[in-house]
CSV table of C-alpha atoms and ligand atoms in Angstrom, one decimal:
chain,number,residue,atom,x,y,z
K,1,MET,CA,-7.7,29.5,-11.2
K,2,ASP,CA,-10.0,27.9,-13.7
K,3,GLY,CA,-13.4,28.3,-12.0
K,4,ARG,CA,-15.2,27.3,-8.9
K,5,THR,CA,-17.1,24.4,-7.5
K,6,VAL,CA,-20.1,25.3,-5.4
K,7,LEU,CA,-21.1,22.9,-2.6
K,8,LYS,CA,-24.7,22.1,-1.6
K,9,ARG,CA,-25.9,23.6,1.6
K,10,ASP,CA,-24.5,22.1,4.8
K,11,ARG,CA,-21.9,20.1,3.0
K,12,GLU,CA,-18.9,22.2,4.0
K,13,LYS,CA,-18.0,20.5,7.3
K,14,PRO,CA,-15.7,17.8,5.9
K,15,VAL,CA,-13.9,20.4,3.8
K,16,GLN,CA,-13.4,22.6,6.9
K,17,GLN,CA,-12.1,19.6,8.7
K,18,ARG,CA,-9.6,19.2,5.9
K,19,HIS,CA,-10.7,16.0,4.4
K,20,PRO,CA,-9.1,16.2,0.9
K,21,TRP,CA,-12.0,14.6,-1.1
K,22,ILE,CA,-15.2,16.2,-2.5
K,23,PHE,CA,-17.6,13.6,-3.7
K,24,SER,CA,-20.1,14.3,-6.5
K,25,GLY,CA,-23.0,14.1,-4.1
K,26,ALA,CA,-21.8,17.2,-2.1
K,27,ILE,CA,-21.6,19.4,-5.2
K,28,ASP,CA,-24.3,21.7,-6.4
K,29,ARG,CA,-22.5,22.8,-9.5
K,30,VAL,CA,-19.1,23.1,-11.2
K,31,GLU,CA,-18.6,26.5,-12.7
K,32,SER,CA,-15.7,25.8,-15.0
K,33,ASP,CA,-15.1,25.1,-18.7
K,34,ALA,CA,-11.5,24.0,-18.0
K,35,PRO,CA,-10.5,20.4,-18.8
K,36,ASN,CA,-10.3,17.8,-16.1
K,37,GLY,CA,-7.2,18.3,-13.9
K,38,ALA,CA,-7.6,22.0,-13.8
K,39,LEU,CA,-7.6,24.0,-10.5
K,40,VAL,CA,-10.9,25.1,-9.0
K,41,GLN,CA,-11.8,27.0,-5.9
K,42,VAL,CA,-14.3,25.2,-3.7
K,43,VAL,CA,-16.9,27.5,-2.2
K,44,ASP,CA,-19.9,26.9,0.1
K,45,TYR,CA,-23.4,27.5,-1.1
K,46,GLN,CA,-23.1,31.2,-0.2
K,47,GLY,CA,-19.9,31.6,-2.2
K,48,ASN,CA,-17.5,31.7,0.7
K,49,TYR,CA,-14.0,30.3,-0.1
K,50,LEU,CA,-13.2,26.9,1.5
K,51,ALA,CA,-10.3,25.4,-0.3
K,52,THR,CA,-8.5,24.9,-3.7
K,53,GLY,CA,-8.1,21.6,-5.5
K,54,TYR,CA,-8.0,20.0,-8.9
K,55,LEU,CA,-11.0,18.8,-10.8
K,56,ASN,CA,-12.2,15.6,-12.5
K,57,ARG,CA,-15.8,15.5,-13.5
K,58,ARG,CA,-15.4,11.8,-14.6
K,59,SER,CA,-14.5,10.7,-11.1
K,60,GLN,CA,-16.8,10.1,-8.1
K,61,ILE,CA,-14.3,12.3,-6.3
K,62,VAL,CA,-14.8,15.4,-8.3
K,63,VAL,CA,-12.3,17.6,-6.5
K,64,ARG,CA,-9.2,16.6,-4.6
K,65,LEU,CA,-8.1,19.4,-2.3
K,66,LEU,CA,-4.5,20.8,-2.3
K,67,THR,CA,-4.7,23.9,0.0
K,68,TRP,CA,-7.1,25.6,2.4
K,69,ASP,CA,-5.3,28.9,2.1
K,70,VAL,CA,-6.9,31.3,-0.5
K,71,ASP,CA,-3.5,33.1,-0.8
K,72,GLU,CA,-1.5,30.0,-1.5
K,73,GLN,CA,-0.8,29.7,-5.3
K,74,VAL,CA,-0.8,26.2,-6.7
K,75,ASP,CA,2.2,26.7,-9.1
K,76,THR,CA,5.5,25.1,-9.7
K,77,ALA,CA,6.9,26.5,-6.4
K,78,PHE,CA,3.9,24.9,-4.6
K,79,TRP,CA,4.6,21.4,-6.0
K,80,GLN,CA,8.3,21.8,-5.3
K,81,ARG,CA,7.6,22.8,-1.7
K,82,ARG,CA,5.3,19.8,-1.1
K,83,LEU,CA,7.7,17.4,-2.7
K,84,GLU,CA,10.6,18.7,-0.6
K,85,GLN,CA,8.5,18.4,2.5
K,86,ALA,CA,7.5,14.8,1.8
K,87,ILE,CA,11.1,13.8,1.0
K,88,ALA,CA,12.5,15.5,4.0
K,89,ALA,CA,10.0,13.7,6.3
K,90,ARG,CA,11.6,10.3,5.4
K,91,THR,CA,14.3,8.7,7.5
K,92,LEU,CA,15.6,5.5,6.1
K,93,PRO,CA,16.6,2.7,8.6
K,94,ALA,CA,20.2,1.5,8.4
K,95,GLY,CA,21.0,-0.8,5.4
K,96,THR,CA,18.0,0.5,3.4
K,97,ASP,CA,17.9,2.3,0.1
K,98,ALA,CA,14.2,1.8,-0.9
K,99,CYS,CA,11.2,3.6,0.4
K,100,ARG,CA,8.0,5.5,-0.5
K,101,LEU,CA,9.0,9.1,-0.9
K,102,VAL,CA,5.5,10.4,-1.6
K,103,TYR,CA,2.3,8.7,-0.3
K,104,ALA,CA,-0.4,10.7,-2.1
K,105,GLU,CA,-3.1,12.2,0.0
K,106,ALA,CA,-1.3,11.4,3.2
K,107,ASP,CA,1.6,13.6,2.0
K,108,ARG,CA,-0.8,16.3,0.9
K,109,LEU,CA,-0.1,15.4,-2.7
K,110,PRO,CA,-3.3,13.7,-3.8
K,111,GLY,CA,-3.0,11.1,-6.5
K,112,LEU,CA,0.8,11.0,-6.5
K,113,VAL,CA,2.9,8.1,-5.4
K,114,VAL,CA,6.7,8.2,-5.7
K,115,ASP,CA,8.9,5.2,-4.7
K,116,ARG,CA,12.6,5.1,-4.5
K,117,TYR,CA,14.5,2.0,-5.4
K,118,GLY,CA,18.2,2.7,-5.0
K,119,ASP,CA,19.1,5.2,-7.6
K,120,TRP,CA,15.8,4.9,-9.4
K,121,LEU,CA,12.4,6.6,-8.9
K,122,VAL,CA,9.1,5.0,-9.8
K,123,MET,CA,6.2,7.4,-10.1
K,124,GLN,CA,2.4,6.9,-10.3
K,125,CYS,CA,-0.1,9.5,-11.2
K,126,LEU,CA,-3.4,8.1,-10.1
K,127,THR,CA,-5.7,11.0,-10.9
K,128,ALA,CA,-6.4,13.3,-13.8
K,129,GLY,CA,-5.0,16.2,-11.8
K,130,MET,CA,-1.7,14.5,-11.3
K,131,ALA,CA,-1.6,13.0,-14.8
K,132,SER,CA,-1.8,16.4,-16.3
K,133,ARG,CA,1.2,17.6,-14.2
K,134,ARG,CA,3.2,14.4,-14.7
K,135,ASP,CA,6.1,15.9,-16.6
K,136,GLU,CA,6.3,19.0,-14.4
K,137,ILE,CA,6.5,16.7,-11.3
K,138,ALA,CA,9.0,14.4,-12.9
K,139,GLY,CA,11.2,17.4,-13.7
K,140,LEU,CA,11.0,18.7,-10.1
K,141,LEU,CA,11.9,15.2,-8.7
K,142,ALA,CA,14.9,15.0,-11.1
K,143,GLU,CA,16.1,18.4,-9.8
K,144,LEU,CA,15.6,17.5,-6.2
K,145,LEU,CA,17.0,14.0,-6.1
K,146,SER,CA,19.2,13.5,-9.3
K,147,PRO,CA,18.1,9.9,-9.7
K,148,ALA,CA,19.5,7.7,-12.5
K,149,GLY,CA,16.0,7.7,-14.0
K,150,ILE,CA,12.3,8.1,-13.3
K,151,TYR,CA,9.9,5.4,-14.6
K,152,ALA,CA,6.1,5.8,-14.8
K,153,ARG,CA,4.0,2.9,-13.5
K,154,ASP,CA,0.7,4.5,-14.6
K,155,ASP,CA,-0.9,1.1,-14.9
K,156,ALA,CA,-2.8,1.0,-11.6
K,157,ASP,CA,-6.4,0.0,-12.0
K,158,VAL,CA,-7.7,3.0,-10.1
K,159,ARG,CA,-6.8,5.1,-13.0
K,160,ARG,CA,-9.8,3.7,-14.9
K,161,GLN,CA,-12.1,5.4,-12.4
K,162,GLU,CA,-10.5,8.7,-13.4
K,163,GLY,CA,-11.0,8.0,-17.1
K,164,LEU,CA,-7.2,7.6,-17.6
K,165,ALA,CA,-5.5,5.0,-19.8
K,166,LEU,CA,-3.1,2.4,-18.3
K,167,GLU,CA,0.5,2.9,-19.4
K,168,THR,CA,4.1,2.6,-18.3
K,169,GLY,CA,7.4,3.9,-19.6
K,170,PRO,CA,10.5,6.0,-18.8
K,171,LEU,CA,9.8,9.6,-17.9
K,172,TRP,CA,13.2,11.1,-17.3
K,173,GLY,CA,16.8,10.0,-17.5
K,174,ALA,CA,17.9,6.4,-18.2
K,175,GLU,CA,15.5,3.5,-18.4
K,176,PRO,CA,15.9,1.2,-15.3
K,177,PRO,CA,17.2,-2.3,-15.9
K,178,ASP,CA,14.7,-5.2,-15.8
K,179,LEU,CA,15.8,-5.9,-12.2
K,180,VAL,CA,16.9,-3.2,-9.8
K,181,GLU,CA,18.8,-4.4,-6.7
K,182,ILE,CA,17.7,-2.7,-3.5
K,183,GLU,CA,18.7,-3.2,0.2
K,184,GLU,CA,16.2,-3.3,3.1
K,185,HIS,CA,17.6,-3.7,6.6
K,186,GLY,CA,20.7,-5.2,5.1
K,187,HIS,CA,18.7,-7.7,3.0
K,188,ARG,CA,19.1,-7.5,-0.7
K,189,PHE,CA,16.2,-7.9,-3.2
K,190,LEU,CA,15.8,-7.8,-6.9
K,191,VAL,CA,12.9,-5.6,-7.9
K,192,ASP,CA,11.1,-5.7,-11.2
K,193,VAL,CA,10.1,-2.0,-11.2
K,194,LYS,CA,8.8,-2.1,-14.8
K,195,ARG,CA,6.5,-5.2,-14.6
K,196,GLY,CA,6.2,-6.2,-10.9
K,197,GLN,CA,3.2,-5.8,-8.7
K,198,LYS,CA,2.4,-2.2,-7.6
K,199,THR,CA,5.7,-0.3,-8.2
K,200,GLY,CA,7.7,-3.6,-7.9
K,201,PHE,CA,8.0,-4.2,-4.1
K,202,TYR,CA,5.8,-4.1,-1.0
K,203,LEU,CA,7.7,-1.4,0.8
K,204,ASP,CA,4.9,-1.0,3.3
K,205,GLN,CA,5.9,-4.3,5.0
K,206,ARG,CA,9.5,-3.3,5.7
K,207,GLU,CA,9.2,-3.1,9.5
K,208,ASN,CA,6.8,-6.0,9.8
K,209,ARG,CA,9.3,-8.3,8.0
K,210,ARG,CA,11.9,-7.3,10.6
K,211,ALA,CA,9.4,-7.9,13.4
K,212,THR,CA,8.6,-11.3,12.0
K,213,ALA,CA,12.3,-12.3,11.7
K,214,ALA,CA,12.5,-12.3,15.5
K,215,TYR,CA,10.2,-15.4,15.7
K,216,CYS,CA,12.0,-17.4,12.9
K,217,GLU,CA,15.2,-18.7,14.4
K,218,GLY,CA,15.1,-22.5,14.1
K,219,ALA,CA,11.5,-22.4,12.9
K,220,ARG,CA,9.7,-24.2,10.2
K,221,VAL,CA,8.2,-21.2,8.4
K,222,LEU,CA,5.3,-21.1,5.9
K,223,ASN,CA,5.3,-17.8,3.9
K,224,ALA,CA,1.9,-17.6,2.3
K,225,PHE,CA,1.3,-15.0,-0.4
K,226,SER,CA,5.0,-14.6,-0.6
K,227,TYR,CA,5.3,-12.5,-3.8
K,228,THR,CA,9.1,-12.3,-4.4
K,229,GLY,CA,9.9,-14.0,-1.1
K,230,ALA,CA,10.7,-11.0,1.1
K,231,PHE,CA,9.4,-12.5,4.4
K,232,GLY,CA,11.1,-15.8,3.5
K,233,VAL,CA,14.4,-14.1,3.0
K,234,TYR,CA,14.2,-12.4,6.4
K,235,ALA,CA,13.2,-15.8,7.9
K,236,GLY,CA,16.1,-17.5,6.2
K,237,ARG,CA,18.6,-14.9,7.3
K,238,ALA,CA,17.2,-15.2,10.9
K,239,GLY,CA,18.1,-18.9,10.9
K,240,ALA,CA,14.8,-20.6,10.0
K,241,ALA,CA,15.1,-24.4,9.9
K,242,SER,CA,13.0,-24.4,6.7
K,243,VAL,CA,10.9,-22.0,4.6
K,244,ILE,CA,8.1,-22.7,2.2
K,245,ASN,CA,7.0,-19.8,0.0
K,246,VAL,CA,3.5,-20.0,-1.6
K,247,ASP,CA,2.2,-17.7,-4.3
K,248,SER,CA,-0.1,-18.0,-7.3
K,249,SER,CA,2.4,-16.1,-9.4
K,250,ALA,CA,5.2,-18.3,-10.9
K,251,GLN,CA,7.0,-15.2,-12.0
K,252,ALA,CA,7.1,-13.8,-8.5
K,253,LEU,CA,8.5,-17.1,-7.2
K,254,THR,CA,11.2,-17.2,-9.8
K,255,LEU,CA,12.4,-13.9,-8.4
K,256,ALA,CA,11.9,-15.2,-4.9
K,257,GLN,CA,14.3,-18.0,-5.7
K,258,GLU,CA,16.9,-15.5,-6.9
K,259,ASN,CA,16.4,-13.4,-3.8
K,260,VAL,CA,17.0,-16.4,-1.6
K,261,ALA,CA,20.3,-17.0,-3.3
K,262,LEU,CA,21.3,-13.4,-3.3
K,263,ASN,CA,21.1,-13.3,0.5
K,264,GLY,CA,23.0,-16.6,0.9
K,265,CYS,CA,20.1,-18.3,2.5
K,266,GLN,CA,19.6,-22.1,2.6
K,267,PRO,CA,17.5,-23.2,-0.4
K,268,GLN,CA,13.7,-22.6,0.2
K,269,GLU,CA,10.8,-24.4,-1.3
K,270,MET,CA,8.6,-22.5,-3.8
K,271,VAL,CA,5.1,-23.6,-4.3
K,272,VAL,CA,3.0,-22.1,-7.1
K,273,GLY,CA,-0.6,-22.4,-6.1
K,274,ASP,CA,-3.7,-21.0,-4.5
K,275,VAL,CA,-3.0,-20.5,-0.8
K,276,PHE,CA,-6.6,-21.5,0.1
K,277,GLN,CA,-6.0,-24.9,-1.5
K,278,VAL,CA,-2.4,-25.3,-0.3
K,279,LEU,CA,-3.4,-24.7,3.3
K,280,ARG,CA,-6.2,-27.2,3.1
K,281,ARG,CA,-3.9,-29.8,1.6
K,282,TYR,CA,-1.3,-29.3,4.3
K,283,ARG,CA,-3.9,-29.6,7.0
K,284,ASP,CA,-5.2,-32.8,5.4
K,285,GLU,CA,-1.6,-34.1,5.4
K,286,SER,CA,-1.3,-33.1,9.1
K,287,ARG,CA,1.7,-30.8,8.4
K,288,GLU,CA,3.0,-28.6,11.2
K,289,PHE,CA,4.7,-25.2,11.2
K,290,ASP,CA,6.2,-23.0,13.9
K,291,VAL,CA,5.6,-19.7,12.1
K,292,ILE,CA,3.0,-18.9,9.4
K,293,VAL,CA,2.9,-15.5,7.5
K,294,LEU,CA,-0.4,-14.6,5.8
K,295,ASP,CA,0.0,-11.5,3.7
K,296,PRO,CA,-2.9,-11.8,1.2
K,297,PRO,CA,-3.8,-9.2,-1.5
K,298,LYS,CA,-6.6,-6.7,-0.8
K,299,PHE,CA,-9.7,-9.0,-0.6
K,300,ALA,CA,-12.2,-6.1,-0.2
K,301,VAL,CA,-11.7,-3.6,-3.0
K,302,SER,CA,-15.3,-2.2,-2.6
K,303,GLN,CA,-17.8,-2.1,0.3
K,304,ALA,CA,-19.8,-4.7,-1.6
K,305,GLN,CA,-16.9,-7.2,-1.4
K,306,LEU,CA,-16.6,-6.8,2.4
K,307,VAL,CA,-18.7,-9.9,3.3
K,308,GLY,CA,-16.8,-12.1,0.9
K,309,ALA,CA,-13.5,-10.7,2.0
K,310,THR,CA,-14.4,-11.4,5.7
K,311,ARG,CA,-15.0,-15.0,4.8
K,312,GLY,CA,-11.8,-15.2,2.9
K,313,TYR,CA,-9.7,-13.8,5.8
K,314,LYS,CA,-11.4,-16.1,8.3
K,315,ASP,CA,-10.8,-19.1,6.1
K,316,ILE,CA,-7.1,-18.7,5.7
K,317,ASN,CA,-6.6,-17.7,9.3
K,318,MET,CA,-8.5,-20.7,10.6
K,319,LEU,CA,-6.5,-23.1,8.4
K,320,ALA,CA,-3.2,-21.4,9.4
K,321,LEU,CA,-4.0,-21.7,13.1
K,322,GLN,CA,-4.7,-25.4,12.7
K,323,LEU,CA,-1.3,-25.8,11.0
K,324,LEU,CA,0.6,-24.2,13.8
K,325,ARG,CA,2.1,-26.2,16.7
K,326,PRO,CA,1.1,-25.1,20.2
K,327,GLY,CA,3.3,-22.1,21.0
K,328,GLY,CA,3.7,-21.3,17.3
K,329,PHE,CA,3.2,-17.9,15.7
K,330,LEU,CA,0.7,-16.6,13.2
K,331,VAL,CA,1.7,-13.4,11.5
K,332,THR,CA,-1.4,-12.3,9.8
K,333,PHE,CA,-2.2,-9.1,7.7
K,334,SER,CA,-5.0,-7.4,6.0
K,335,CYS,CA,-4.4,-4.5,3.6
K,336,SER,CA,-8.0,-3.8,2.8
K,337,GLY,CA,-8.8,-0.3,4.0
K,338,ARG,CA,-12.4,-1.3,4.6
K,339,VAL,CA,-11.4,-4.0,7.0
K,340,THR,CA,-10.5,-2.0,10.1
K,341,ALA,CA,-8.1,-3.2,12.7
K,342,ASP,CA,-11.0,-3.9,15.0
K,343,LEU,CA,-12.9,-5.9,12.4
K,344,PHE,CA,-9.7,-7.8,11.5
K,345,GLN,CA,-9.2,-8.8,15.2
K,346,LYS,CA,-12.8,-10.0,15.3
K,347,ILE,CA,-12.2,-12.1,12.1
K,348,VAL,CA,-9.1,-13.7,13.6
K,349,PHE,CA,-11.1,-14.3,16.8
K,350,GLY,CA,-13.8,-16.1,14.7
K,351,ALA,CA,-11.0,-18.1,13.0
K,352,SER,CA,-9.5,-19.2,16.3
K,353,LEU,CA,-12.9,-20.4,17.5
K,354,ASP,CA,-13.5,-22.4,14.3
K,355,ALA,CA,-10.0,-23.7,14.4
K,356,GLY,CA,-10.4,-24.8,18.0
K,357,ARG,CA,-7.1,-23.0,18.9
K,358,GLU,CA,-6.8,-20.4,21.5
K,359,ALA,CA,-4.3,-17.6,20.7
K,360,GLN,CA,-2.9,-14.4,22.1
K,361,ILE,CA,-2.0,-11.3,20.2
K,362,VAL,CA,1.6,-10.5,21.2
K,363,GLU,CA,2.2,-7.7,18.6
K,364,TYR,CA,0.2,-5.2,16.7
K,365,LEU,CA,1.6,-4.3,13.3
K,366,ARG,CA,0.9,-1.6,10.8
K,367,GLN,CA,2.2,0.0,7.6
K,368,ALA,CA,5.8,1.4,7.6
K,369,PRO,CA,6.3,5.0,8.6
K,370,ASP,CA,7.0,6.0,5.0
K,371,HIS,CA,3.3,5.3,4.4
K,372,PRO,CA,2.0,7.8,7.0
K,373,VAL,CA,-1.6,8.1,8.1
K,374,LEU,CA,-2.9,11.7,7.7
K,375,LEU,CA,-5.2,12.4,10.6
K,376,THR,CA,-7.6,14.4,8.4
K,377,PHE,CA,-7.6,11.4,6.0
K,378,PRO,CA,-8.1,8.2,7.9
K,379,GLU,CA,-8.5,6.3,4.6
K,380,SER,CA,-4.7,6.4,4.4
K,381,ALA,CA,-4.5,3.7,7.2
K,382,TYR,CA,-4.9,0.4,5.4
K,383,LEU,CA,-2.4,-2.2,6.5
K,384,LYS,CA,-2.9,-3.9,9.8
K,385,GLY,CA,-1.6,-7.1,11.2
K,386,PHE,CA,-1.1,-9.2,14.4
K,387,VAL,CA,1.4,-11.7,15.6
K,388,CYS,CA,-0.6,-14.3,17.4
K,389,ARG,CA,0.8,-17.0,19.6
K,390,VAL,CA,-1.1,-20.2,19.6
K,391,ALA,CA,-1.8,-21.3,23.2
K,392,ASP,CA,0.0,-24.3,24.7
K,393,ARG,CA,-2.2,-27.4,25.0
U,1,SAH,N1,4.3,-10.7,1.4
U,1,SAH,C1,4.7,-10.1,0.1
U,1,SAH,C2,3.6,-9.3,-0.6
U,1,SAH,C3,2.3,-10.1,-0.8
U,1,SAH,S1,1.3,-9.4,-2.0
U,1,SAH,C4,5.9,-9.3,0.3
U,1,SAH,O1,6.3,-9.1,1.5
U,1,SAH,O2,6.5,-8.9,-0.7
U,1,SAH,C5,0.1,-10.6,-2.3
U,1,SAH,C6,0.6,-11.8,-3.1
U,1,SAH,O3,-0.5,-12.7,-3.1
U,1,SAH,C7,0.9,-11.5,-4.6
U,1,SAH,O4,2.2,-11.9,-4.9
U,1,SAH,C8,-0.2,-12.3,-5.4
U,1,SAH,O5,0.4,-12.9,-6.5
U,1,SAH,C9,-0.5,-13.4,-4.4
U,1,SAH,N2,-1.8,-14.0,-4.5
U,1,SAH,C10,-3.0,-13.4,-4.7
U,1,SAH,N3,-4.0,-14.3,-4.5
U,1,SAH,C11,-3.4,-15.5,-4.2
U,1,SAH,C12,-4.0,-16.8,-4.0
U,1,SAH,N4,-5.3,-17.1,-3.9
U,1,SAH,N5,-3.1,-17.8,-3.7
U,1,SAH,C13,-1.7,-17.5,-3.7
U,1,SAH,N6,-1.2,-16.3,-3.9
U,1,SAH,C14,-2.1,-15.3,-4.2
């Protein structure tokens, strides 16, 4: 142990309730000369032990907690145990070889994300505490899983808030090829683990893609914010009459094209563009669809962006509702943690009023089970969505 962090008076409750974050405002003083990333005991203002975590004075979240047991040593055996527990908790659906093995705080491994893509692992250390243990963790993962190789995607923006540089590169074993082929519910996808968004693929949408496929037989499908076309491939395989994928990234759509071919789907249209503009254009052209998927990026990164984000969500949902035939389905998502499921439902309600389209929610969707929500850390719930059926005229 490299010192202690003393909380201000009456700031111990969230810690006792096992929330894993200690913000700078709750802290009276840090009694430690150790570098950022070092372990500290967190004590209340009278010096009573509360929990153990790792430190980063440069972050707003000064301590991230690892254990509430004074006798539990945070050593190699600790990390191995936690990794084993997270890995053992995953059950892969049939025909699937890609999943999130470690979901950071929600798996009681703050700051650590590990995704499996077939024989390859992609690892992200998002905090100073994890960055300083990166090689140790990679070694443990190698022992536990014998992957072909482990690749670091330490280029997530949140690392800046921890004072960490953005970098990528092989950590252990062989370097993955430029495109790794994975399988998800029997669908095949090429994943750019080295340069793609996040760690290469939106694993959190796995079950929602399958749910969406159920509405796509014979349908004219618009897959907005398609990335590498995953929803489009499911729609194609489910017998969609036509699929249009729209994304601002030409690179993503090139890969989408390959994924469509890889799955033996009918050719699909790829539109490079801004979804806001494309939806407006389609509306002005009186186009009509049977199913529209809206899976935008996180519009609200901070609380300050919430109002703008709300407007953005409302705008695209209004346009999409106007483009659907009566009886058509809107599959709409928000992955902004700050937009709660309640708020999102209200936004879609507002959109339906503005669109002049009544709609019913027929399914509530959420992030896949390999992205669990820790009850003591409600921030781990971020992805929510609905399938809305547009009312008959
Ligand atoms: N549905 C995808 C994931 C979407 S991620 C899947 O299942 O894999 C969000 C995508 O939106 C990214 O690919 C990003 O390039 C794209 N994007 C962000 N802003 C956009 C905009 N204004 N118009 C079109 N695409 C946008």
